[in-house]
Each structure stands twice: as C-alpha cells, then as structure tokens.
C-alpha cells in the first residue's frame, strides 16, 4: 500500500484562486468539480491522486467544491458532480461528467496530456 505522503496531491482551489491556479497555469489543469455529499466524487478521489502522481510535471489536478464556490461552478456551466474539466492556456478544452476507472480516464485524457509538438 502506498503511503499518502508519497503521492502527488490533488489540491483544493476556490473561486478566489481559480484564475491564478487554473487559468494562468503553465501546465494543462484537470479540475474536479466536487461536493462533500457526492458518492461518485469520493470514488474518484484515489483515481485522481494516482493520476496526479503518474502525470506529475505534465498535468496539474485540482478540485473545487461546488457548494462553497458557486461563482466558478456557474461560470463554467457545471450542472452535475463530479464534472472533470481540463483547461489548457486558460481555456476549457475537455469536459467529462461522472466517475470512471483510472484506465478509462487516462484514455480520455490522452489528447490533453500528450506533449504539444
């Protein structure tokens, strides 16, 4: 079993930090729109932690609580949790709704984690 301290973290962002942490990031950023009461969101957490470790240096992963941060939630039209949205160069480039296994998520993210040529 992997010690949690050895795993790259999925960090929390807020409405106030969203622009600086996501839109101005040098790397593509996967944002998980989540809520404390959301069961599928909790199921997705270990998948995203593993992905954060594997994609370190190529993809940044953050989460934002939809109940505590309604501004960003409304701004991007998020209607369900979990919603995963990938931002590159300040623009949303992909949106996925619902939990999924790591293998499937990795496949769905191949086009945004691949190096830009």
PDB file of C-alpha atoms in Angstrom:
ATOM      1  CA  UNK A   1       0.000   0.000   0.000  1.00  0.00           C
ATOM      2  CA  UNK A   2       1.324   3.433  -0.932  1.00  0.00           C
ATOM      3  CA  UNK A   3       1.865   5.974   1.792  1.00  0.00           C
ATOM      4  CA  UNK A   4      -0.332   9.008   1.039  1.00  0.00           C
ATOM      5  CA  UNK A   5       2.605  11.354   1.703  1.00  0.00           C
ATOM      6  CA  UNK A   6       4.432   9.798  -1.286  1.00  0.00           C
ATOM      7  CA  UNK A   7       1.589  10.598  -3.665  1.00  0.00           C
ATOM      8  CA  UNK A   8       1.225  13.901  -5.522  1.00  0.00           C
ATOM      9  CA  UNK A   9      -1.671  15.810  -4.050  1.00  0.00           C
ATOM     10  CA  UNK A  10      -4.875  16.905  -5.646  1.00  0.00           C
ATOM     11  CA  UNK A  11      -5.077  20.450  -4.298  1.00  0.00           C
ATOM     12  CA  UNK A  12      -8.150  22.497  -3.437  1.00  0.00           C
ATOM     13  CA  UNK A  13      -8.936  25.749  -5.235  1.00  0.00           C
ATOM     14  CA  UNK A  14     -11.595  28.371  -4.559  1.00  0.00           C
ATOM     15  CA  UNK A  15     -13.401  30.997  -6.606  1.00  0.00           C
ATOM     16  CA  UNK A  16     -10.733  33.484  -5.479  1.00  0.00           C
ATOM     17  CA  UNK A  17      -7.801  31.265  -6.537  1.00  0.00           C
ATOM     18  CA  UNK A  18      -9.274  29.749  -9.684  1.00  0.00           C
ATOM     19  CA  UNK A  19      -7.813  32.206 -12.204  1.00  0.00           C
ATOM     20  CA  UNK A  20      -4.276  32.118 -10.786  1.00  0.00           C
ATOM     21  CA  UNK A  21      -4.181  28.370 -10.085  1.00  0.00           C
ATOM     22  CA  UNK A  22      -6.018  27.132 -13.194  1.00  0.00           C
ATOM     23  CA  UNK A  23      -6.316  29.699 -15.954  1.00  0.00           C
ATOM     24  CA  UNK A  24      -2.774  31.053 -15.551  1.00  0.00           C
ATOM     25  CA  UNK A  25      -1.093  27.652 -15.032  1.00  0.00           C
ATOM     26  CA  UNK A  26       1.767  26.611 -17.303  1.00  0.00           C
ATOM     27  CA  UNK A  27       0.534  23.003 -17.457  1.00  0.00           C
ATOM     28  CA  UNK A  28      -2.848  21.668 -18.524  1.00  0.00           C
ATOM     29  CA  UNK A  29      -5.081  21.555 -15.424  1.00  0.00           C
ATOM     30  CA  UNK A  30      -7.714  18.926 -14.665  1.00  0.00           C
ATOM     31  CA  UNK A  31     -10.380  20.467 -12.418  1.00  0.00           C
ATOM     32  CA  UNK A  32     -12.695  18.176 -10.479  1.00  0.00           C
ATOM     33  CA  UNK A  33     -15.937  19.946  -9.613  1.00  0.00           C
ATOM     34  CA  UNK A  34     -17.000  18.105  -6.472  1.00  0.00           C
ATOM     35  CA  UNK A  35     -19.154  18.170  -3.335  1.00  0.00           C
ATOM     36  CA  UNK A  36     -18.837  16.599   0.116  1.00  0.00           C
ATOM     37  CA  UNK A  37     -22.174  14.777  -0.296  1.00  0.00           C
ATOM     38  CA  UNK A  38     -21.252  13.251  -3.697  1.00  0.00           C
ATOM     39  CA  UNK A  39     -20.529   9.498  -3.521  1.00  0.00           C
ATOM     40  CA  UNK A  40     -19.068   9.199  -7.053  1.00  0.00           C
ATOM     41  CA  UNK A  41     -16.815  12.177  -6.248  1.00  0.00           C
ATOM     42  CA  UNK A  42     -15.366  10.240  -3.303  1.00  0.00           C
ATOM     43  CA  UNK A  43     -14.884   7.163  -5.511  1.00  0.00           C
ATOM     44  CA  UNK A  44     -12.918   9.259  -7.997  1.00  0.00           C
ATOM     45  CA  UNK A  45     -10.521  10.690  -5.390  1.00  0.00           C
ATOM     46  CA  UNK A  46      -7.995   7.769  -5.320  1.00  0.00           C
ATOM     47  CA  UNK A  47      -8.060   7.631  -9.128  1.00  0.00           C
ATOM     48  CA  UNK A  48      -7.147  11.310  -9.350  1.00  0.00           C
ATOM     49  CA  UNK A  49      -4.439  11.005  -6.690  1.00  0.00           C
ATOM     50  CA  UNK A  50      -2.810   8.163  -8.637  1.00  0.00           C
ATOM     51  CA  UNK A  51      -3.125  10.106 -11.875  1.00  0.00           C
ATOM     52  CA  UNK A  52      -1.593  13.210 -10.248  1.00  0.00           C
ATOM     53  CA  UNK A  53       1.454  11.145  -9.306  1.00  0.00           C
ATOM     54  CA  UNK A  54       1.778   9.499 -12.718  1.00  0.00           C
ATOM     55  CA  UNK A  55       1.310  12.751 -14.643  1.00  0.00           C
ATOM     56  CA  UNK A  56       3.450  14.944 -12.376  1.00  0.00           C
ATOM     57  CA  UNK A  57       5.075  17.630 -14.499  1.00  0.00           C
ATOM     58  CA  UNK A  58       2.595  17.117 -17.360  1.00  0.00           C
ATOM     59  CA  UNK A  59      -0.823  17.659 -15.762  1.00  0.00           C
ATOM     60  CA  UNK A  60      -1.910  19.569 -12.654  1.00  0.00           C
ATOM     61  CA  UNK A  61      -5.002  18.259 -10.843  1.00  0.00           C
ATOM     62  CA  UNK A  62      -7.175  20.382  -8.544  1.00  0.00           C
ATOM     63  CA  UNK A  63     -10.636  20.128  -7.039  1.00  0.00           C
ATOM     64  CA  UNK A  64     -13.227  22.792  -6.336  1.00  0.00           C
ATOM     65  CA  UNK A  65     -16.251  22.372  -4.087  1.00  0.00           C
ATOM     66  CA  UNK A  66     -19.373  23.423  -6.000  1.00  0.00           C
ATOM     67  CA  UNK A  67     -21.307  24.334  -2.843  1.00  0.00           C
ATOM     68  CA  UNK A  68     -18.601  26.603  -1.442  1.00  0.00           C
ATOM     69  CA  UNK A  69     -17.599  28.099  -4.812  1.00  0.00           C
ATOM     70  CA  UNK A  70     -20.743  28.837  -6.801  1.00  0.00           C
ATOM     71  CA  UNK A  71     -19.125  31.559  -8.935  1.00  0.00           C
ATOM     72  CA  UNK A  72     -16.775  29.215 -10.792  1.00  0.00           C
ATOM     73  CA  UNK A  73     -19.420  26.492 -10.934  1.00  0.00           C
ATOM     74  CA  UNK A  74     -21.893  28.819 -12.675  1.00  0.00           C
ATOM     75  CA  UNK A  75     -19.174  30.411 -14.841  1.00  0.00           C
ATOM     76  CA  UNK A  76     -18.436  27.040 -16.478  1.00  0.00           C
ATOM     77  CA  UNK A  77     -21.994  25.705 -16.518  1.00  0.00           C
ATOM     78  CA  UNK A  78     -21.354  22.757 -14.212  1.00  0.00           C
ATOM     79  CA  UNK A  79     -24.673  21.013 -13.542  1.00  0.00           C
ATOM     80  CA  UNK A  80     -23.544  17.628 -12.142  1.00  0.00           C
ATOM     81  CA  UNK A  81     -20.857  16.239  -9.865  1.00  0.00           C
ATOM     82  CA  UNK A  82     -18.314  15.017 -10.445  1.00  0.00           C
ATOM     83  CA  UNK A  83     -17.546  17.054 -13.534  1.00  0.00           C
ATOM     84  CA  UNK A  84     -13.964  16.931 -14.753  1.00  0.00           C
ATOM     85  CA  UNK A  85     -12.880  19.842 -16.892  1.00  0.00           C
ATOM     86  CA  UNK A  86      -9.456  20.215 -18.486  1.00  0.00           C
ATOM     87  CA  UNK A  87      -8.063  23.704 -19.033  1.00  0.00           C
ATOM     88  CA  UNK A  88      -5.135  24.493 -21.289  1.00  0.00           C
ATOM     89  CA  UNK A  89      -3.778  28.030 -21.725  1.00  0.00           C
ATOM     90  CA  UNK A  90      -6.736  29.440 -19.791  1.00  0.00           C
ATOM     91  CA  UNK A  91      -9.424  27.775 -21.895  1.00  0.00           C
ATOM     92  CA  UNK A  92     -11.572  24.700 -21.204  1.00  0.00           C
ATOM     93  CA  UNK A  93     -10.613  22.032 -23.754  1.00  0.00           C
ATOM     94  CA  UNK A  94     -12.438  18.952 -22.437  1.00  0.00           C
ATOM     95  CA  UNK A  95     -15.321  18.161 -20.101  1.00  0.00           C
ATOM     96  CA  UNK A  96     -16.269  14.774 -18.647  1.00  0.00           C
ATOM     97  CA  UNK A  97     -19.163  14.029 -16.314  1.00  0.00           C
ATOM     98  CA  UNK A  98     -19.211  11.145 -13.842  1.00  0.00           C
ATOM     99  CA  UNK A  99     -16.754   8.841 -12.118  1.00  0.00           C
ATOM    100  CA  UNK A 100     -14.728   6.379 -14.148  1.00  0.00           C
ATOM    101  CA  UNK A 101     -11.874   3.933 -13.611  1.00  0.00           C
ATOM    102  CA  UNK A 102      -8.307   5.194 -13.979  1.00  0.00           C
ATOM    103  CA  UNK A 103      -7.675   3.279 -17.187  1.00  0.00           C
ATOM    104  CA  UNK A 104     -10.667   4.841 -18.935  1.00  0.00           C
ATOM    105  CA  UNK A 105      -9.891   8.311 -17.594  1.00  0.00           C
ATOM    106  CA  UNK A 106      -6.293   8.019 -18.795  1.00  0.00           C
ATOM    107  CA  UNK A 107      -7.531   7.095 -22.297  1.00  0.00           C
ATOM    108  CA  UNK A 108      -9.953  10.025 -22.323  1.00  0.00           C
ATOM    109  CA  UNK A 109      -7.168  12.412 -21.307  1.00  0.00           C
ATOM    110  CA  UNK A 110      -4.519  11.206 -23.781  1.00  0.00           C
ATOM    111  CA  UNK A 111      -5.093  14.102 -26.167  1.00  0.00           C
ATOM    112  CA  UNK A 112      -4.638  16.734 -23.435  1.00  0.00           C
ATOM    113  CA  UNK A 113      -1.683  15.170 -21.598  1.00  0.00           C
ATOM    114  CA  UNK A 114       0.336  14.434 -24.739  1.00  0.00           C
ATOM    115  CA  UNK A 115       3.220  16.840 -25.317  1.00  0.00           C
ATOM    116  CA  UNK A 116       2.395  19.692 -27.687  1.00  0.00           C
ATOM    117  CA  UNK A 117       4.509  19.392 -30.854  1.00  0.00           C
TER     118      UNK A 117
END
